Short mmCIF file of N, CA and C in Angstrom, two decimals:
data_model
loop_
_atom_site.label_atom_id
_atom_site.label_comp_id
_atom_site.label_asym_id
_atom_site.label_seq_id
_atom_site.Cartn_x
_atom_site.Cartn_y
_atom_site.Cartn_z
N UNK A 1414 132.29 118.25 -81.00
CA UNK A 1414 131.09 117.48 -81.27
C UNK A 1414 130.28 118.13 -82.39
N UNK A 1415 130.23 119.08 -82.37
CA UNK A 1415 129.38 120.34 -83.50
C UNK A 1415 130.01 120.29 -85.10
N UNK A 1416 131.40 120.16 -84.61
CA UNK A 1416 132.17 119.91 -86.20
C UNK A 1416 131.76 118.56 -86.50
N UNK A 1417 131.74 117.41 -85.81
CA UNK A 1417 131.84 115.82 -86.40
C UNK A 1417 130.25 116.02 -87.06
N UNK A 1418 129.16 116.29 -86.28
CA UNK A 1418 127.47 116.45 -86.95
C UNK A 1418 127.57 117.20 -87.86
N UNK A 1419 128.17 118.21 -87.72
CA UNK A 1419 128.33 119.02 -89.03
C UNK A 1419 128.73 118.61 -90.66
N UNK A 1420 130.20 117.69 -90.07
CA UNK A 1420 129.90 116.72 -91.09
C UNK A 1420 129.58 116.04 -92.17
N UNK A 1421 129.37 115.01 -91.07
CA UNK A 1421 127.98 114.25 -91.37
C UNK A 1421 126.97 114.76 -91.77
N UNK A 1422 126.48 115.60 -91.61
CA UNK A 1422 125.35 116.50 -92.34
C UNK A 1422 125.71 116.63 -93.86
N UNK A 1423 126.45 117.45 -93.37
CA UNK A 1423 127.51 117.84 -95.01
C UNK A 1423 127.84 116.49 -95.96
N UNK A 1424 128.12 115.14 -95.49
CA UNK A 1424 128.17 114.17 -96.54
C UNK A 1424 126.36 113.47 -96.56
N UNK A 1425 125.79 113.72 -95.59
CA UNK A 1425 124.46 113.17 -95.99
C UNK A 1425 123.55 114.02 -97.24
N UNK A 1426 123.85 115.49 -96.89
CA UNK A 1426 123.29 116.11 -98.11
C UNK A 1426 124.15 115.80 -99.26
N UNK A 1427 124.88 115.97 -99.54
CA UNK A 1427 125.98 115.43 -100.35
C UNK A 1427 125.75 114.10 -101.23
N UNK A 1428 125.65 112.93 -99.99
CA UNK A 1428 124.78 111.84 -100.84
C UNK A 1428 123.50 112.14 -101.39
N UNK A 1429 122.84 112.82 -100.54
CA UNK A 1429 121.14 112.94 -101.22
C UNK A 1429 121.83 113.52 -102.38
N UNK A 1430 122.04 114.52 -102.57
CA UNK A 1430 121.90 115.41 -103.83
C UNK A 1430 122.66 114.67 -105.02
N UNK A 1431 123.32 113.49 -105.01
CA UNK A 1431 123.47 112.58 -105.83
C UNK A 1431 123.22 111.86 -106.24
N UNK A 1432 122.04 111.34 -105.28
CA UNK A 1432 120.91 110.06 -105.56
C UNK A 1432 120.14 111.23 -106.22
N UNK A 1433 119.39 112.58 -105.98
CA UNK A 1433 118.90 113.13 -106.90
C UNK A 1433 118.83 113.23 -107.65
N UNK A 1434 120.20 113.86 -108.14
CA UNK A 1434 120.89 113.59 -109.61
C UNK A 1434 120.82 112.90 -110.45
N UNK A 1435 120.57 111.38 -109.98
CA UNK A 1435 121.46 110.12 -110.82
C UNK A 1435 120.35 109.53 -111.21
N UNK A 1436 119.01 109.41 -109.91
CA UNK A 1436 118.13 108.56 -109.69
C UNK A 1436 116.73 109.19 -109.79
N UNK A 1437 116.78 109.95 -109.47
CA UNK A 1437 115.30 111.08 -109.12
C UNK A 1437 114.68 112.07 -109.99
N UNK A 1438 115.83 113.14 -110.49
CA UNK A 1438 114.80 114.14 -111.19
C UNK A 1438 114.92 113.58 -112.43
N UNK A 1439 113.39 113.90 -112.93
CA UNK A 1439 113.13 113.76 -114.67
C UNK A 1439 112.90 112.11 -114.54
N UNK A 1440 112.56 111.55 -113.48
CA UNK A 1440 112.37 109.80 -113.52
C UNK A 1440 110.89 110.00 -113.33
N UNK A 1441 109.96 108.98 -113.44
CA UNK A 1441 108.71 109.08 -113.54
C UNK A 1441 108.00 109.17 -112.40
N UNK A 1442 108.91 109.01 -111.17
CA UNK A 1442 108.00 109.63 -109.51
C UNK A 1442 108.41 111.14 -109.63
N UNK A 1443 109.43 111.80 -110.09
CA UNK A 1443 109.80 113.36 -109.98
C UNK A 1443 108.37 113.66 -111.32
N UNK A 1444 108.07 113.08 -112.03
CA UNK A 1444 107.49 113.95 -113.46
C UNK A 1444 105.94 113.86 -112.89
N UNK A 1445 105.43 112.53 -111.86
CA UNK A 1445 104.36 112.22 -110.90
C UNK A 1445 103.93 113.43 -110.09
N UNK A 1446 105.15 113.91 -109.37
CA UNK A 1446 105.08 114.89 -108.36
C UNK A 1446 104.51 116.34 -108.98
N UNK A 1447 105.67 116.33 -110.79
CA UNK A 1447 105.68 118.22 -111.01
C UNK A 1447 104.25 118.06 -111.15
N UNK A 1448 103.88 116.67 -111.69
CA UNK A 1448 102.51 116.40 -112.39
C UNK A 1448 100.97 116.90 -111.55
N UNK A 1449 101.44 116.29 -110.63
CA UNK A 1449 100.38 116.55 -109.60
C UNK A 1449 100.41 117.71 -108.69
N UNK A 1450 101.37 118.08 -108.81
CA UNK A 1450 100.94 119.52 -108.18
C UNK A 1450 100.61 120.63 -109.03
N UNK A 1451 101.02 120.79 -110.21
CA UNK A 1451 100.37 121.27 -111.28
C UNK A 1451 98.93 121.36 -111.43
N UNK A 1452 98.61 120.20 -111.92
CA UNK A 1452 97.06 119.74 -111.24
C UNK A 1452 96.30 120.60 -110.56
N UNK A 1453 96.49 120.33 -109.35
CA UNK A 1453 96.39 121.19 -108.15
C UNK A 1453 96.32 122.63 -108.25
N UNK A 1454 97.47 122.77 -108.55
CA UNK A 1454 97.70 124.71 -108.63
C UNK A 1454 96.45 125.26 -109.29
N UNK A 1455 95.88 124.13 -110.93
CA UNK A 1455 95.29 124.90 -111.87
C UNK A 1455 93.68 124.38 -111.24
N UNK A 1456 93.32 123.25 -110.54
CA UNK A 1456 92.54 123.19 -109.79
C UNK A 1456 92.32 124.60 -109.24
N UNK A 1457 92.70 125.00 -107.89
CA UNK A 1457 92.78 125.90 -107.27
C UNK A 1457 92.58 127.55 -107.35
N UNK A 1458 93.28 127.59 -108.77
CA UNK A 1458 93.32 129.14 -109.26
C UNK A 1458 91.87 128.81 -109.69
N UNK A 1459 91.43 127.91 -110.51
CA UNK A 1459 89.71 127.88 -111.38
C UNK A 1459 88.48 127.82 -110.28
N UNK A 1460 88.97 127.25 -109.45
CA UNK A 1460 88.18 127.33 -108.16
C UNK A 1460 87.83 127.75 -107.07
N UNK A 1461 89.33 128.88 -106.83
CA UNK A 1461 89.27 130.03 -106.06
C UNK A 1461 88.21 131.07 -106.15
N UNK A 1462 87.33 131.54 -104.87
CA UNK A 1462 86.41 132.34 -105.16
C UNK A 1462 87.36 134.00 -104.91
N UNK A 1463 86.95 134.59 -106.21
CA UNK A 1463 87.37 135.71 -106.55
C UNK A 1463 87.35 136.87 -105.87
N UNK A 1464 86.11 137.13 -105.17
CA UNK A 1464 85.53 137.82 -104.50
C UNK A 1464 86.38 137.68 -102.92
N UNK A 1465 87.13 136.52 -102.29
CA UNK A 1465 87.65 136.52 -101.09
C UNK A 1465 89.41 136.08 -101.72
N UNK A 1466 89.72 136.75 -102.51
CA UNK A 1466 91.12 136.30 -102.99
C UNK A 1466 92.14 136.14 -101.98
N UNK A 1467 91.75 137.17 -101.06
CA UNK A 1467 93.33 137.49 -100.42
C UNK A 1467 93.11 136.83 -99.05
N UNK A 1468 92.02 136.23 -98.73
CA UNK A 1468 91.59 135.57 -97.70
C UNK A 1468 91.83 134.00 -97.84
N UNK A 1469 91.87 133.77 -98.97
CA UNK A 1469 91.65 132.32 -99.41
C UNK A 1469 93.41 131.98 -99.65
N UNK A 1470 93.90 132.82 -100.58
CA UNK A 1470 95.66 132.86 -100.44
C UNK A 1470 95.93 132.89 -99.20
N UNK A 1471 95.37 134.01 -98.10
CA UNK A 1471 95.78 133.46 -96.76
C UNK A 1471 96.16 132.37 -96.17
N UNK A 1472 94.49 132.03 -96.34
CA UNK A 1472 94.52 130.16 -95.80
C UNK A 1472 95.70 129.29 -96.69
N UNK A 1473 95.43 129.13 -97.88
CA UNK A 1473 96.64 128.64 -98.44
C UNK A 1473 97.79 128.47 -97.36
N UNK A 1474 98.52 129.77 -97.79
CA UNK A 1474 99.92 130.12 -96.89
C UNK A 1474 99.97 129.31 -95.51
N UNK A 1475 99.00 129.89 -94.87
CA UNK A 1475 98.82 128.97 -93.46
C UNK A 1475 98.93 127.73 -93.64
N UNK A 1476 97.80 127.54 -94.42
CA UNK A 1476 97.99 125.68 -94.52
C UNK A 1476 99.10 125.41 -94.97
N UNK A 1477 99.40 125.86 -95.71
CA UNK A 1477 101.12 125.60 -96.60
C UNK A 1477 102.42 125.53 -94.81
N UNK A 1478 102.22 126.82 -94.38
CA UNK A 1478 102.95 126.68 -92.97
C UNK A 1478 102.84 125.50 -92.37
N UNK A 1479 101.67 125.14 -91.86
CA UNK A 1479 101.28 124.32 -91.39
C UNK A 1479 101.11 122.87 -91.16
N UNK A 1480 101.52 122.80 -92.72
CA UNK A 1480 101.38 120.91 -92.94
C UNK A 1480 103.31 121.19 -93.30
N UNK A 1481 103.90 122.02 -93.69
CA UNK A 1481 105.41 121.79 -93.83
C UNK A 1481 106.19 121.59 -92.84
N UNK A 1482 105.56 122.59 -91.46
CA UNK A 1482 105.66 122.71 -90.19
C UNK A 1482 105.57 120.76 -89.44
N UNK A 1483 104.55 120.81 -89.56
CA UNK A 1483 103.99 119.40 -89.44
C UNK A 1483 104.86 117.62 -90.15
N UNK A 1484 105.03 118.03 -91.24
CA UNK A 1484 105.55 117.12 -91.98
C UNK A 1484 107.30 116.90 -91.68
N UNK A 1485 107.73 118.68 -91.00
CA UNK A 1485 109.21 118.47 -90.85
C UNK A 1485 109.63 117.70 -89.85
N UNK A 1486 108.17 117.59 -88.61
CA UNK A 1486 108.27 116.94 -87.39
C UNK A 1486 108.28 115.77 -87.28
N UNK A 1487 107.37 115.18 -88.14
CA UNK A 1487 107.24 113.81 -88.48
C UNK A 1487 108.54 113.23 -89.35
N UNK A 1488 109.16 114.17 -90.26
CA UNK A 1488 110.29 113.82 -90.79
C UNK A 1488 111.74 113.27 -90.19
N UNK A 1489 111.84 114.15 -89.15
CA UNK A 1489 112.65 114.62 -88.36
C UNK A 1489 112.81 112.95 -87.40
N UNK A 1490 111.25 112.68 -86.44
CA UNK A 1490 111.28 111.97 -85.69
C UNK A 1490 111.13 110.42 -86.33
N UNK A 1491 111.41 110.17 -87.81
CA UNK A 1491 111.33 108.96 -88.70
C UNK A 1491 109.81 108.33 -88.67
N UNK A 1492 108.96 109.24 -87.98
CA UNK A 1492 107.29 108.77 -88.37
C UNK A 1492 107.39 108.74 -89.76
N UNK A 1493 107.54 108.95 -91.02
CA UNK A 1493 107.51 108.80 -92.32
C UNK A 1493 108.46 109.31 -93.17
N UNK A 1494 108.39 108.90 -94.25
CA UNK A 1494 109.64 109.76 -95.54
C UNK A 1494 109.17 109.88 -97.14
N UNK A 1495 110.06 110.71 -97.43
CA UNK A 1495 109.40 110.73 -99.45
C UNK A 1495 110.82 110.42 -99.98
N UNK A 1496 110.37 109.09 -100.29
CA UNK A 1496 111.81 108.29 -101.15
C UNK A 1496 112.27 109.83 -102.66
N UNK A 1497 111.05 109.96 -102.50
CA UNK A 1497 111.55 111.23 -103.83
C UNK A 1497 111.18 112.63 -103.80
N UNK A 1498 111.85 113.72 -104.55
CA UNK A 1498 111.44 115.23 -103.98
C UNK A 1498 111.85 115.77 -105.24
N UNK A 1499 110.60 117.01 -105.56
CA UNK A 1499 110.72 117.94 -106.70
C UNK A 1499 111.87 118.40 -106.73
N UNK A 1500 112.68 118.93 -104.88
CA UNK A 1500 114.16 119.97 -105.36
C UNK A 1500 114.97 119.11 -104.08
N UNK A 1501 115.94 118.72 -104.11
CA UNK A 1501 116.84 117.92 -103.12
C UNK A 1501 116.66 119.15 -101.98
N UNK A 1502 116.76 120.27 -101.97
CA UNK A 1502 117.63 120.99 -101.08
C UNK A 1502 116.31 121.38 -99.82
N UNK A 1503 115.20 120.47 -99.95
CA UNK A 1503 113.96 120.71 -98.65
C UNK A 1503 112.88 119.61 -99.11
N UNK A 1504 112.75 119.22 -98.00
CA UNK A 1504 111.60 117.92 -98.26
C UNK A 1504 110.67 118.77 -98.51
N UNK A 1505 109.71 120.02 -97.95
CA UNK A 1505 108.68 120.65 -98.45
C UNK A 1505 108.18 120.73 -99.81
N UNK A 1506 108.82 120.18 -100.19
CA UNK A 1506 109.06 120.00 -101.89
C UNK A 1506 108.89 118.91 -102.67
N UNK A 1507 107.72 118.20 -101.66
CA UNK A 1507 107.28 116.63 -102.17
C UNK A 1507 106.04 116.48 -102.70
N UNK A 1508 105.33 115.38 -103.25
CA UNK A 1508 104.64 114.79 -103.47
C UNK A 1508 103.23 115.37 -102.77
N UNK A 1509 102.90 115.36 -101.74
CA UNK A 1509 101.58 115.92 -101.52
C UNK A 1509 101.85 117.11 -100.34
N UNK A 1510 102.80 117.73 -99.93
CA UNK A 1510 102.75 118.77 -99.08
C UNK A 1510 103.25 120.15 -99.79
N UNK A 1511 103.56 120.12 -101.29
CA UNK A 1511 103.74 121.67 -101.96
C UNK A 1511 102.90 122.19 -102.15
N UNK A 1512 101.54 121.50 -102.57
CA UNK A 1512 100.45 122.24 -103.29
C UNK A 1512 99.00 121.17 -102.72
N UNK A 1513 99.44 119.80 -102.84
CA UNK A 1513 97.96 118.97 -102.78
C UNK A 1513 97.66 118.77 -101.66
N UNK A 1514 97.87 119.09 -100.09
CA UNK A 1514 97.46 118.94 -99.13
C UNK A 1514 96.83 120.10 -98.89
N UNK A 1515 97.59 121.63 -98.82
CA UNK A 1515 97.17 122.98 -98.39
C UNK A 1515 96.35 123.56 -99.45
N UNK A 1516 96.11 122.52 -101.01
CA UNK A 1516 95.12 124.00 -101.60
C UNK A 1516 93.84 122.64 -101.07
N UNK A 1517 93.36 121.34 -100.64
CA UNK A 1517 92.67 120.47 -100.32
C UNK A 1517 92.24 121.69 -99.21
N UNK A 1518 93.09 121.44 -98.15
CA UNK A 1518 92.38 122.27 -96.88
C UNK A 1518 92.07 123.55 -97.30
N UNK A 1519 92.48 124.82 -98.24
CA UNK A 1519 92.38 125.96 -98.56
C UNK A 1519 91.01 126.00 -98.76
N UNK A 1520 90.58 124.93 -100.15
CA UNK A 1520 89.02 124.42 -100.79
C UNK A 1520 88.18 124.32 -99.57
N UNK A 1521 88.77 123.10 -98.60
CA UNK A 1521 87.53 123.37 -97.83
C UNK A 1521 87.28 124.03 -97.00
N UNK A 1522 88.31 125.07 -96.54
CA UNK A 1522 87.68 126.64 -95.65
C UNK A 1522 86.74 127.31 -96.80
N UNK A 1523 86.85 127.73 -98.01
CA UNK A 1523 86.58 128.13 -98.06
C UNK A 1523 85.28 127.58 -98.73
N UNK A 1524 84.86 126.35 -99.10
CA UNK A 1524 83.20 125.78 -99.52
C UNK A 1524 82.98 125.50 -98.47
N UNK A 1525 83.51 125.60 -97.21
CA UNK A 1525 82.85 125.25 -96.21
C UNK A 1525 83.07 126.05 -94.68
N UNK A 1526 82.34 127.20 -94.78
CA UNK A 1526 83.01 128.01 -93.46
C UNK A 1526 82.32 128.25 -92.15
N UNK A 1527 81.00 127.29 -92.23
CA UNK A 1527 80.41 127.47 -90.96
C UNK A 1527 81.04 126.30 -90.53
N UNK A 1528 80.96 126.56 -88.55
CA UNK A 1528 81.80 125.01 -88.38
C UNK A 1528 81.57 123.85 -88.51
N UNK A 1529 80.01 123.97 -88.17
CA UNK A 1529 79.44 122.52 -88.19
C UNK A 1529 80.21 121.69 -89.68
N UNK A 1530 80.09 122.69 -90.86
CA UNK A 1530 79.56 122.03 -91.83
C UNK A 1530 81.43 121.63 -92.33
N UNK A 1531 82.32 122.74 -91.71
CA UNK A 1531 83.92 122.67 -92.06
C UNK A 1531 83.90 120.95 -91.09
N UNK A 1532 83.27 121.06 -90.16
CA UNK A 1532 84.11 119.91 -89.42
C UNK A 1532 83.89 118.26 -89.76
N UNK A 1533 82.36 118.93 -90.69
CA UNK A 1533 82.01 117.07 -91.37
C UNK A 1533 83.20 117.51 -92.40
N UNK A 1534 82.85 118.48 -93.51
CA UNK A 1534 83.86 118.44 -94.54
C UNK A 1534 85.80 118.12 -94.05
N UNK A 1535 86.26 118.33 -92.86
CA UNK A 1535 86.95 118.12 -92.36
C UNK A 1535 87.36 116.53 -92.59
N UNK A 1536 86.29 115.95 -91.58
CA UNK A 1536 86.40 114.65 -91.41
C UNK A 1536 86.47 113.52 -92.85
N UNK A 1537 85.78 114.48 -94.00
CA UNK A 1537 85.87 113.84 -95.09
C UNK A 1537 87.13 114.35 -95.64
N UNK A 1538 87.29 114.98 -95.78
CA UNK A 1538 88.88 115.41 -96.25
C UNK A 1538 89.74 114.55 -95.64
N UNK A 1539 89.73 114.57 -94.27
CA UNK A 1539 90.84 113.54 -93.62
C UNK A 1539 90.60 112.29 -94.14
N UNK A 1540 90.16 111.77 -94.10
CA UNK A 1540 89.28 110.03 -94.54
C UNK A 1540 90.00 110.31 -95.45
N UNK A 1541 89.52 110.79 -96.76
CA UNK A 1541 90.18 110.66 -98.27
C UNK A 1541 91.70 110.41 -98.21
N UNK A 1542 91.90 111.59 -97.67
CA UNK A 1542 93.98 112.11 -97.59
C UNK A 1542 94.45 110.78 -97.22
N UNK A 1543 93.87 110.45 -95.69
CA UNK A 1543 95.02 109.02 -95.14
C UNK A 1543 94.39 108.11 -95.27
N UNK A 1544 93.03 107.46 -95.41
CA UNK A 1544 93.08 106.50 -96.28
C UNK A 1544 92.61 105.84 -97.11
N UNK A 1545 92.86 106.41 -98.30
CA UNK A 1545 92.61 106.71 -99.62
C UNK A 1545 93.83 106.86 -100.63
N UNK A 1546 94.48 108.34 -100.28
CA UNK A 1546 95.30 108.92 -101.31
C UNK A 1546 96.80 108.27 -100.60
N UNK A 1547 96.54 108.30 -99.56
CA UNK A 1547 97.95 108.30 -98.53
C UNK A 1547 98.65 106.49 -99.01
N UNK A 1548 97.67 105.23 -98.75
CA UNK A 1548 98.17 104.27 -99.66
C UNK A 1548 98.20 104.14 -100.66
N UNK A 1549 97.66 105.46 -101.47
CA UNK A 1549 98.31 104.65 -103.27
C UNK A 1549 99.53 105.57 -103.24
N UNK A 1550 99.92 106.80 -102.40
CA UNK A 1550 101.25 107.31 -102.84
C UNK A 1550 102.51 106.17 -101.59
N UNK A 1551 101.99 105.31 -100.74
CA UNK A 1551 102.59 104.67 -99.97
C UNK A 1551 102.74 103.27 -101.04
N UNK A 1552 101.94 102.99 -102.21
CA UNK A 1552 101.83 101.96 -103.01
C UNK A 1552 102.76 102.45 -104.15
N UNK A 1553 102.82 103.39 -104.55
CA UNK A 1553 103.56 104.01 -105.81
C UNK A 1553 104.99 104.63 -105.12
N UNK A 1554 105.52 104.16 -104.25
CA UNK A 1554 106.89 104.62 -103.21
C UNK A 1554 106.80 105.92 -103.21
N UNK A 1555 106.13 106.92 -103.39
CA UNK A 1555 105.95 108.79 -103.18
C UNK A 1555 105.73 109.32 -101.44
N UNK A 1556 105.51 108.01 -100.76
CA UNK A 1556 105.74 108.37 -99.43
C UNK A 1556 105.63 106.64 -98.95
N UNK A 1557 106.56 107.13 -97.85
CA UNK A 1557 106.93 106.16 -96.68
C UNK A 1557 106.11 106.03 -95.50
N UNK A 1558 105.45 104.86 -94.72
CA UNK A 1558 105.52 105.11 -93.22
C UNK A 1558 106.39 104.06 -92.52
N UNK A 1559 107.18 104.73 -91.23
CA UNK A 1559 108.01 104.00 -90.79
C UNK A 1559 107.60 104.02 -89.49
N UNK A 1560 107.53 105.11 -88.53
CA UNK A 1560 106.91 104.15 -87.12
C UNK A 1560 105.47 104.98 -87.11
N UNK A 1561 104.66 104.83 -87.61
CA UNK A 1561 103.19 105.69 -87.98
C UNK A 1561 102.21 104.96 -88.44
N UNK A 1562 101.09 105.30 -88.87
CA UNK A 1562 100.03 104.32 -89.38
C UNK A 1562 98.98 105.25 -90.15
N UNK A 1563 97.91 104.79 -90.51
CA UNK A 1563 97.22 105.73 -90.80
C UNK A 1563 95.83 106.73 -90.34
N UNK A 1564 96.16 106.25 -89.33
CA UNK A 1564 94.92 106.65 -88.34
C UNK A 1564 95.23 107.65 -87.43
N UNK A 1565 96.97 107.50 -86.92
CA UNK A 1565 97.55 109.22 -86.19
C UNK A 1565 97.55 110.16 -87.92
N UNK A 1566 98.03 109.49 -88.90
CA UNK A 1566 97.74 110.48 -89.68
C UNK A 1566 96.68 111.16 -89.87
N UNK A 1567 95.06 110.56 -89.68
CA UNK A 1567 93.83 110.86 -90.05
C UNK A 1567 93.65 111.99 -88.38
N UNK A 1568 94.04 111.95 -87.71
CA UNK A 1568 93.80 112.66 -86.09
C UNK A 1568 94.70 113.99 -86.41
N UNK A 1569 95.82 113.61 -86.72
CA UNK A 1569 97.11 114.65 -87.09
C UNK A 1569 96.11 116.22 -88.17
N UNK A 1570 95.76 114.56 -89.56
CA UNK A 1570 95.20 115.91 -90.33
C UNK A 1570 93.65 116.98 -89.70
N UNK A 1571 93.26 116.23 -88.97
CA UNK A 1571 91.82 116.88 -88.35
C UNK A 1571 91.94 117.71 -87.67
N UNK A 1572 93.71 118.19 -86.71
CA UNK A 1572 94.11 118.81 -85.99
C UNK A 1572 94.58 119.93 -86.79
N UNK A 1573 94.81 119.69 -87.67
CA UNK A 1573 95.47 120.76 -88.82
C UNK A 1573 94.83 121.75 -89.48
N UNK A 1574 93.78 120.35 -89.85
CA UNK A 1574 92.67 121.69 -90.30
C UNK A 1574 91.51 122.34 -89.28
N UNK A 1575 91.58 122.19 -87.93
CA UNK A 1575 90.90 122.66 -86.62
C UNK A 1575 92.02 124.08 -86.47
N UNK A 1576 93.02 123.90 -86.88
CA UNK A 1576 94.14 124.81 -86.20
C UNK A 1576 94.10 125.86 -87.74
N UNK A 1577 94.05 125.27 -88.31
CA UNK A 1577 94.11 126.21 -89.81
C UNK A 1577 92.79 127.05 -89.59
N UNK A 1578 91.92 126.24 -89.47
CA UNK A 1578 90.29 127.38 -89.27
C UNK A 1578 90.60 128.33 -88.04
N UNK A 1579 90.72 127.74 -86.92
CA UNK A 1579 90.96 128.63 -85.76
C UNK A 1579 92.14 130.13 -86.09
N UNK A 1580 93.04 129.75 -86.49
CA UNK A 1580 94.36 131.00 -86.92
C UNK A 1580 93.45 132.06 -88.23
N UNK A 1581 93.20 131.06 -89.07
CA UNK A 1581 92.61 132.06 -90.70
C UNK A 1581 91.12 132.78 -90.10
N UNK A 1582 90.41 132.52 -89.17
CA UNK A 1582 89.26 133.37 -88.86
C UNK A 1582 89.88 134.28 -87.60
N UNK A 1583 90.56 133.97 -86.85
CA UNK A 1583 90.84 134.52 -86.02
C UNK A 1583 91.61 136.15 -86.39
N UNK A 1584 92.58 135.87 -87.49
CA UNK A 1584 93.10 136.73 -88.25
C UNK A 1584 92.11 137.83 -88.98
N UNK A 1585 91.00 136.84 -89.79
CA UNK A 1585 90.34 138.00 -90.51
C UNK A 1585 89.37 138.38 -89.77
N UNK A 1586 88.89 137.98 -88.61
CA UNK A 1586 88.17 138.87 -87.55
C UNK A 1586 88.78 139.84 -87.18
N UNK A 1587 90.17 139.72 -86.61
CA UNK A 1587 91.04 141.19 -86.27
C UNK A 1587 90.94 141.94 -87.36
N UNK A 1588 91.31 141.54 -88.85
CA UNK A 1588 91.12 142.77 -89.96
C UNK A 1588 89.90 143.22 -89.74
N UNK A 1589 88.99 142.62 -89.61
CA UNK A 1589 87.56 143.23 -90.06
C UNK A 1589 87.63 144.40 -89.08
N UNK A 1590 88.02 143.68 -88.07
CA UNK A 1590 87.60 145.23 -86.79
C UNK A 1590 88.56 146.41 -86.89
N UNK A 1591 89.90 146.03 -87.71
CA UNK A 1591 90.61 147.24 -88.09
C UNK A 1591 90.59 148.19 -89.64
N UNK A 1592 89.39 147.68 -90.08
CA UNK A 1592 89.17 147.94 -91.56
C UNK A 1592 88.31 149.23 -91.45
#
């Protein structure tokens, strides 16, 4: 049974990485994607506060964990898809979960770190992401929804960034007390 999935695995990547090939990179949703996360990156570095560098890369990372973590689940269980991807060989490598979802949440830990004020900025972040940004990349084919909507997405992302604040303070409270 392990050899036949195996497979099948093996000709499904196989096909992807040929529709990649043929159809995808260097087409104007792959040049969309390098485009916009680029963006982003140089967003991020100009806007990063200097003074908490290695705290703020933290959050990053986390969030980066976190929504890839997140996105593989939803992938996995056909809640959504990205008809297209920067590198065939990992969906993490799409359209808004390389760079434009986790440096979004990164920004607002860090312009916004008391809770009250993270959890409105929260709620506006979510609003924007799913629905806002989430149908024009669902309008421009850069993401799919298939049994989902946009409102577990908007709950999903509020949980993300509740769980991202909770882990990134929790962490640099332990440093502080071991510093």
């Amino acid at each position: 049974m392990y050899n036949q999935s195996d497979q099948i695995g093996n000709r499904y990547h196989s096909l992807q990485t040929k529709i990649w090939l043929h159809h995808d990179v260097f087409s104007g949703h792959w040049w969309t994607i390098v485009i916009l996360n680029i963006l982003f990156l140089i967003v991020f570095l100009m806007l990063m506060d200097r003074y908490r560098i290695l705290l703020i890369t933290f959050s990053f990372l986390v969030n980066f964990v976190i929504v890839g973590f997140t996105d593989e689940i939803g992938t996995y269980f056909n809640a959504w898809s990205y008809p297209h991807q920067l590198a065939v060989f990992t969906h993490r490598l799409n359209a808004v979960d390389f760079f434009v979802v986790p440096i979004s949440m990164s920004l607002t830990y860090q312009y916004f770190s008391k809770w009250k004020m993270y959890i409105l900025s929260s709620i506006l972040l979510s609003a924007i992401i799913c629905f806002i940004a989430a149908p024009i990349f669902v309008y421009f084919h850069l993401y799919e929804i298939e049994n989902w909507n946009y409102f577990y997405s908007f709950v999903v992302m509020m949980l993300m960034l509740m769980l991202s604040k909770i882990f990134v303070d929790f962490v640099f409270k332990k440093s502080e007390k071991y510093a």
